Coordinates of N, CA and C in Angstrom, one line a residue:
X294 N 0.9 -1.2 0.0 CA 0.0 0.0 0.0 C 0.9 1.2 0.0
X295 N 0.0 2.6 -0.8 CA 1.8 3.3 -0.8 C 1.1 4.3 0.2
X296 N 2.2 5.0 0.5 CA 1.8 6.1 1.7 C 0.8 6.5 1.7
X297 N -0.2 7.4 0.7 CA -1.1 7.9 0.5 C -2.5 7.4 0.4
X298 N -2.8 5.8 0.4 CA -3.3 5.5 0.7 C -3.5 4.8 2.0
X299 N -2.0 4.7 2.3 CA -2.4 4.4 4.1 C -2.9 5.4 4.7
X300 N -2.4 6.6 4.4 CA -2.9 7.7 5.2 C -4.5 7.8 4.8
X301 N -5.1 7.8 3.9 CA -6.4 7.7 3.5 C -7.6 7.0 4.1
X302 N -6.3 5.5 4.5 CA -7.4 4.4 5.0 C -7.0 4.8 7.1
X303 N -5.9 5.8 7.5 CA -5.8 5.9 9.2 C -6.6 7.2 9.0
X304 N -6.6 8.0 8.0 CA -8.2 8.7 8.4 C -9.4 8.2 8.3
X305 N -9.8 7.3 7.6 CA -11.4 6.6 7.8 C -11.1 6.0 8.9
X306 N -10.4 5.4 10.0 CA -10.3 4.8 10.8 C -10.6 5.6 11.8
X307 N -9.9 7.2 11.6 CA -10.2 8.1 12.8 C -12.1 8.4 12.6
X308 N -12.3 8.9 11.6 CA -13.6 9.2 11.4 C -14.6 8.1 11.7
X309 N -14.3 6.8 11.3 CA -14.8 5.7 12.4 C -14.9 5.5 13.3
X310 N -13.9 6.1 14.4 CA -13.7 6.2 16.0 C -14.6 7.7 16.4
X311 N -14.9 8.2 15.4 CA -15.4 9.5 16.1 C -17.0 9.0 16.1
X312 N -17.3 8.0 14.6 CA -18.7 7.5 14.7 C -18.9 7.0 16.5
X313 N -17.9 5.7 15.9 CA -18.4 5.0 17.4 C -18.4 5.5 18.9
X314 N -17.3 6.6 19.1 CA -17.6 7.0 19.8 C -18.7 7.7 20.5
X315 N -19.3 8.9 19.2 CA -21.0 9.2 19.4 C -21.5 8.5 19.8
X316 N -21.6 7.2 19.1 CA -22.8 6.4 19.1 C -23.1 5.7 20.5
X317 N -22.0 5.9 21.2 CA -21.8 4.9 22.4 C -21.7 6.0 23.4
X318 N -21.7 7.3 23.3 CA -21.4 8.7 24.3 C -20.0 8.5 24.8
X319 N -19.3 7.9 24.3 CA -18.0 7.9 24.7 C -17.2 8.8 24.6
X320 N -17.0 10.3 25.9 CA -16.3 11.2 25.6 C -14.7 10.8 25.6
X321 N -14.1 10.1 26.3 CA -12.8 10.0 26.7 C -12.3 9.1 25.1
X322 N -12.8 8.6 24.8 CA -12.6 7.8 23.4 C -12.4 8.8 21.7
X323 N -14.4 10.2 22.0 CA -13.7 11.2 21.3 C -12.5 12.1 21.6
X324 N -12.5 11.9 22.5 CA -11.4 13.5 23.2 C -9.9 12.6 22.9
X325 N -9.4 11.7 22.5 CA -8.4 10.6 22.3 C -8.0 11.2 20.8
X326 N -9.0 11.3 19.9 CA -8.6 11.9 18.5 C -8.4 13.4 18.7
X327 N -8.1 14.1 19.1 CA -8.2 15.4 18.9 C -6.6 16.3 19.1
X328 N -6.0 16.5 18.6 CA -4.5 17.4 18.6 C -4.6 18.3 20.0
X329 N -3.6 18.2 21.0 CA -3.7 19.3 22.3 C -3.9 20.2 21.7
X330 N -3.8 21.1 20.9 CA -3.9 22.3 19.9 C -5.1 22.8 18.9
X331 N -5.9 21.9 19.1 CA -7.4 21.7 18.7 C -8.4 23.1 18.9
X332 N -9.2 23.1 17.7 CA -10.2 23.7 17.7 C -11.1 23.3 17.4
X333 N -12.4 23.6 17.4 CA -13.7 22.8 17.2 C -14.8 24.1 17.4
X334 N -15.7 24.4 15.7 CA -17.0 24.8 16.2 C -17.8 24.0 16.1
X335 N -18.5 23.9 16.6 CA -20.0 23.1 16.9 C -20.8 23.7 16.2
X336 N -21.8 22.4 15.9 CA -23.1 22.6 14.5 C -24.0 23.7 15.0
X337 N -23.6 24.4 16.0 CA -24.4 25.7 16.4 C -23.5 26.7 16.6
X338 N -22.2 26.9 16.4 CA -21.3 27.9 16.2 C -20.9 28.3 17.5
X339 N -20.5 27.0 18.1 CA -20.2 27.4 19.5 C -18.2 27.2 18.9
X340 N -17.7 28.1 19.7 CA -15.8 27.9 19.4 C -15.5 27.5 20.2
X341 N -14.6 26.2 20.0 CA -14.1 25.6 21.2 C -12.4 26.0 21.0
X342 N -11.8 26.7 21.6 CA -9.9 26.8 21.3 C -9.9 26.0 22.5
X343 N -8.5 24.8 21.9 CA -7.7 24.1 22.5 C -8.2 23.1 23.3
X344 N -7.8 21.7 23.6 CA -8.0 20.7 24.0 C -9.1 20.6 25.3
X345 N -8.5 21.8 26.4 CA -9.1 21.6 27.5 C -10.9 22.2 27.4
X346 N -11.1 23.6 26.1 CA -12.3 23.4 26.0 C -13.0 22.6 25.3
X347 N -12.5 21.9 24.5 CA -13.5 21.2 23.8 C -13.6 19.9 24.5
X348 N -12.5 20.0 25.5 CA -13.1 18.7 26.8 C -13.8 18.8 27.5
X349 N -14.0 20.2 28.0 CA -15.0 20.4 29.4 C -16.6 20.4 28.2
X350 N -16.5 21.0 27.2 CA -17.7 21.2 26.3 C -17.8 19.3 26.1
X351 N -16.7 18.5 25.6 CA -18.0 17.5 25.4 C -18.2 16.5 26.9
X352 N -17.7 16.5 27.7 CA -17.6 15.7 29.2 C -19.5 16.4 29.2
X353 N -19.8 18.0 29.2 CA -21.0 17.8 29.9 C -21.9 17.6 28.7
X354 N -22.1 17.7 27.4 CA -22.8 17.0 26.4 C -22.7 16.0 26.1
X355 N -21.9 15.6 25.8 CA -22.3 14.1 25.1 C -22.6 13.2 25.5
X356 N -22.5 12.7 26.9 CA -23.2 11.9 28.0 C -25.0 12.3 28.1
X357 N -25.2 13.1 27.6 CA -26.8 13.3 27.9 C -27.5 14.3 26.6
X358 N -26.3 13.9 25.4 CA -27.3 14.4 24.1 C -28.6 13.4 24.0
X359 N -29.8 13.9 23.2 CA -30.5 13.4 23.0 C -30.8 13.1 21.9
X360 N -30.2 11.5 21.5 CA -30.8 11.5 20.2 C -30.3 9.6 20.5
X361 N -30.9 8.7 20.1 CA -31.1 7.2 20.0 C -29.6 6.9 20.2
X362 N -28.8 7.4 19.5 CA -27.4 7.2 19.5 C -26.9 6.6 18.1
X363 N -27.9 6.0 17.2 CA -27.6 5.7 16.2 C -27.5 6.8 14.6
X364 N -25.8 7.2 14.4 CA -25.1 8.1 13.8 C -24.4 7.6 13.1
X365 N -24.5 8.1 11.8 CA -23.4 7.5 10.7 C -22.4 9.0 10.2
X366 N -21.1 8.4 10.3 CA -20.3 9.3 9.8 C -19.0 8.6 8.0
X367 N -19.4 9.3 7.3 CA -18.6 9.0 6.0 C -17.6 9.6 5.6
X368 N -16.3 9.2 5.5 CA -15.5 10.5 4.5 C -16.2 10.3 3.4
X369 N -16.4 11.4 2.6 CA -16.7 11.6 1.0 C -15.8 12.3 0.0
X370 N -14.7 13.3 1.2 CA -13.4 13.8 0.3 C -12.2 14.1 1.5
X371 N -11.2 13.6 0.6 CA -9.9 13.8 1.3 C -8.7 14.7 0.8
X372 N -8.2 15.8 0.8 CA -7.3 16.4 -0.2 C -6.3 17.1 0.5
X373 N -4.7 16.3 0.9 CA -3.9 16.4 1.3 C -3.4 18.0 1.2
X374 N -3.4 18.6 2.3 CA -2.6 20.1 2.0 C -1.0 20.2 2.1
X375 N -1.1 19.3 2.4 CA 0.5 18.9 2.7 C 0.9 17.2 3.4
X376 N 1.8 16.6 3.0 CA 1.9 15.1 3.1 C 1.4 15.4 4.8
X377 N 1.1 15.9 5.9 CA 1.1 15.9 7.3 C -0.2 16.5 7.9
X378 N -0.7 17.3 6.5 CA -2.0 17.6 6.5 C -3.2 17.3 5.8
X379 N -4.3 17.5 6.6 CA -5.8 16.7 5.1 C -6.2 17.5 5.7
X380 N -7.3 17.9 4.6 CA -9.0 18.2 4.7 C -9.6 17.4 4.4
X381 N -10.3 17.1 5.4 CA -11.4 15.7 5.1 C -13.0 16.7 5.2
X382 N -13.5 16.0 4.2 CA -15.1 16.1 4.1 C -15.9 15.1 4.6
X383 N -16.9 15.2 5.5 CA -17.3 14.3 5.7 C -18.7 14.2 5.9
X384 N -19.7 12.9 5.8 CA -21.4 13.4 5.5 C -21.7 12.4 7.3
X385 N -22.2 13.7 7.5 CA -22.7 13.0 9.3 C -24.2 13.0 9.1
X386 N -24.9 11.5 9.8 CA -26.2 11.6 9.5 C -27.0 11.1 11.0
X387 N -27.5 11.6 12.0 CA -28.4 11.0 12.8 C -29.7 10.4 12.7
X388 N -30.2 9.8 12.8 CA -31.0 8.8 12.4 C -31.9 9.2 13.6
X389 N -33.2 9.4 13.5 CA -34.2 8.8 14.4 C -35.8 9.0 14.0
X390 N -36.2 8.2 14.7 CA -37.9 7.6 14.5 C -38.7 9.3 13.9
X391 N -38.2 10.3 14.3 CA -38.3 11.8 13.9 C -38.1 11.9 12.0
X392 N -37.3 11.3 11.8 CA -36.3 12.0 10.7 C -34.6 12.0 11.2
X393 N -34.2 12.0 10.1 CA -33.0 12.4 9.8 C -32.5 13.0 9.4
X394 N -31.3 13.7 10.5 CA -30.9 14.9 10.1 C -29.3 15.2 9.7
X395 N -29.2 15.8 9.1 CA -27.7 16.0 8.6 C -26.2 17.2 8.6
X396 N -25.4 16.4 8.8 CA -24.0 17.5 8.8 C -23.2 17.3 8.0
X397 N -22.2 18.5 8.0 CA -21.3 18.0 6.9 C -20.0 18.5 7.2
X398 N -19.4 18.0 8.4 CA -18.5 18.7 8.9 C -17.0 18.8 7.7
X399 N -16.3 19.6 8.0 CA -14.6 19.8 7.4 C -14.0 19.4 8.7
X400 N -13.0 18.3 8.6 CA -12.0 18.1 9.5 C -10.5 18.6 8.9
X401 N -10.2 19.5 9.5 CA -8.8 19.5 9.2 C -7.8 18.1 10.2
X402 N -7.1 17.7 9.6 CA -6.0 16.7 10.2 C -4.6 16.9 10.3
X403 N -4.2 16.4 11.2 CA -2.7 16.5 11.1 C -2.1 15.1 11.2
X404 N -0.8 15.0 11.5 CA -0.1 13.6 11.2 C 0.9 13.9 12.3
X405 N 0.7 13.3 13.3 CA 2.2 12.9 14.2 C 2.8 12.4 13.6
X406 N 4.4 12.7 14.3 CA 5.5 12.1 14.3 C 5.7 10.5 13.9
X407 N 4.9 10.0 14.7 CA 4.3 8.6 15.2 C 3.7 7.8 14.0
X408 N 3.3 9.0 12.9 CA 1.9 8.7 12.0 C 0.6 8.5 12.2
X409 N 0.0 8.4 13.6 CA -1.0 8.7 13.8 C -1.4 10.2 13.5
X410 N -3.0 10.3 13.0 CA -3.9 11.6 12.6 C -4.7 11.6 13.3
X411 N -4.5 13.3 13.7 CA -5.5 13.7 15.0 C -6.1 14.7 14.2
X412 N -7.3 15.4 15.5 CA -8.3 16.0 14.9 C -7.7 17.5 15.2
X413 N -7.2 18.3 14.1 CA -6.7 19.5 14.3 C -7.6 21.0 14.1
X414 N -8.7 21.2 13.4 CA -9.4 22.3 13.3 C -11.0 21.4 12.4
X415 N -11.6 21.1 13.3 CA -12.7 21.2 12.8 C -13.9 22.5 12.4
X416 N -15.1 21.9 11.7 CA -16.2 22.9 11.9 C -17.2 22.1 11.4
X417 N -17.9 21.7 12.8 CA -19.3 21.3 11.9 C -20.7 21.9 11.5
X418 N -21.1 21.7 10.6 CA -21.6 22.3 9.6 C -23.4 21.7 9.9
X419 N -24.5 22.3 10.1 CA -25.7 21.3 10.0 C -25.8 21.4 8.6
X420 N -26.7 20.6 7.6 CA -27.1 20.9 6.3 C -28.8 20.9 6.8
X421 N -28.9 22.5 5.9 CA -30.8 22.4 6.0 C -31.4 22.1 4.5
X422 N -32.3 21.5 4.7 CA -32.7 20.9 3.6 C -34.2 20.8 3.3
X423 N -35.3 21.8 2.4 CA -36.6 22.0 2.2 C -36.2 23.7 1.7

C-alpha cells in the first residue's frame, strides 16, 4: 500500500472512531482523537480553542445528548494540504424515528510524528434541507 493511501485508509479509521464513539457517548474515546492544539466549532457555532475546551464542552454534552445514539459518519473527500495535513469532508447523519438529520462537517488533520492523525481544526456544519 503506498503512503497515501495508508494515510487515506488511518483517516477513515479516525472518522470511524469519532462515529463510534458518538454512538456509544463515549467522551474519553472522542477527546483521544483530537491534537492538544485543537479547535472545534460546533453545529451551532459554538468555538471551542484548545484541548481543554473542547473537553469540558463535550464531558458535559455528550453523555446526555438526545438522540437514540444511532449516527453515521462518511468521508466523502480527502485532499492532502500537505503530506502531514488533510482536509477531510465528511457526511454526518443522525437517524431517528423523527427524521434524519444532517451534517457536513470539514476536519482539518494533522499527522504525528508517530503517523497517527488527530483531529486538528474542525467545523461542523448542520445541512438544511426544504
Amino acid at each position: 500500500m503506498n503512503t497515501e493511501a495508508a494515510d487515506i485508509k488511518a483517516i477513515e479509521q479516525v472518522v470511524a472512531t469519532v462515529e463510534a464513539s458518538q454512538r456509544a457517548k463515549d467522551t474519553e474515546g472522542f477527546l483521544a482523537l483530537f491534537h492538544p492544539d485543537a479547535l472545534w466549532t460546533t453545529g451551532h457555532g459554538k468555538v471551542l480553542i484548545g484541548f481543554d475546551a473542547i473537553a469540558e464542552f463535550t464531558r458535559a454534552v455528550l453523555p446526555v445528548a438526545e438522540w437514540d445514539g444511532d449516527v453515521t459518519y462518511q468521508v466523502v473527500h480527502t485532499r492532502f494540504l500537505r503530506p502531514d495535513v488533510a482536509a477531510v469532508k465528511v457526511r454526518q447523519v443522525y437517524h431517528s424515528a423523527q427524521g434524519d438529520s444532517e451534517g457536513a462537517p470539514l476536519y482539518v488533520m494533522t499527522r504525528r510524528g508517530d503517523g497517527a492523525w488527530l483531529l486538528h481544526a474542525c467545523q461542523n456544519t448542520p445541512v438544511h434541507t426544504g
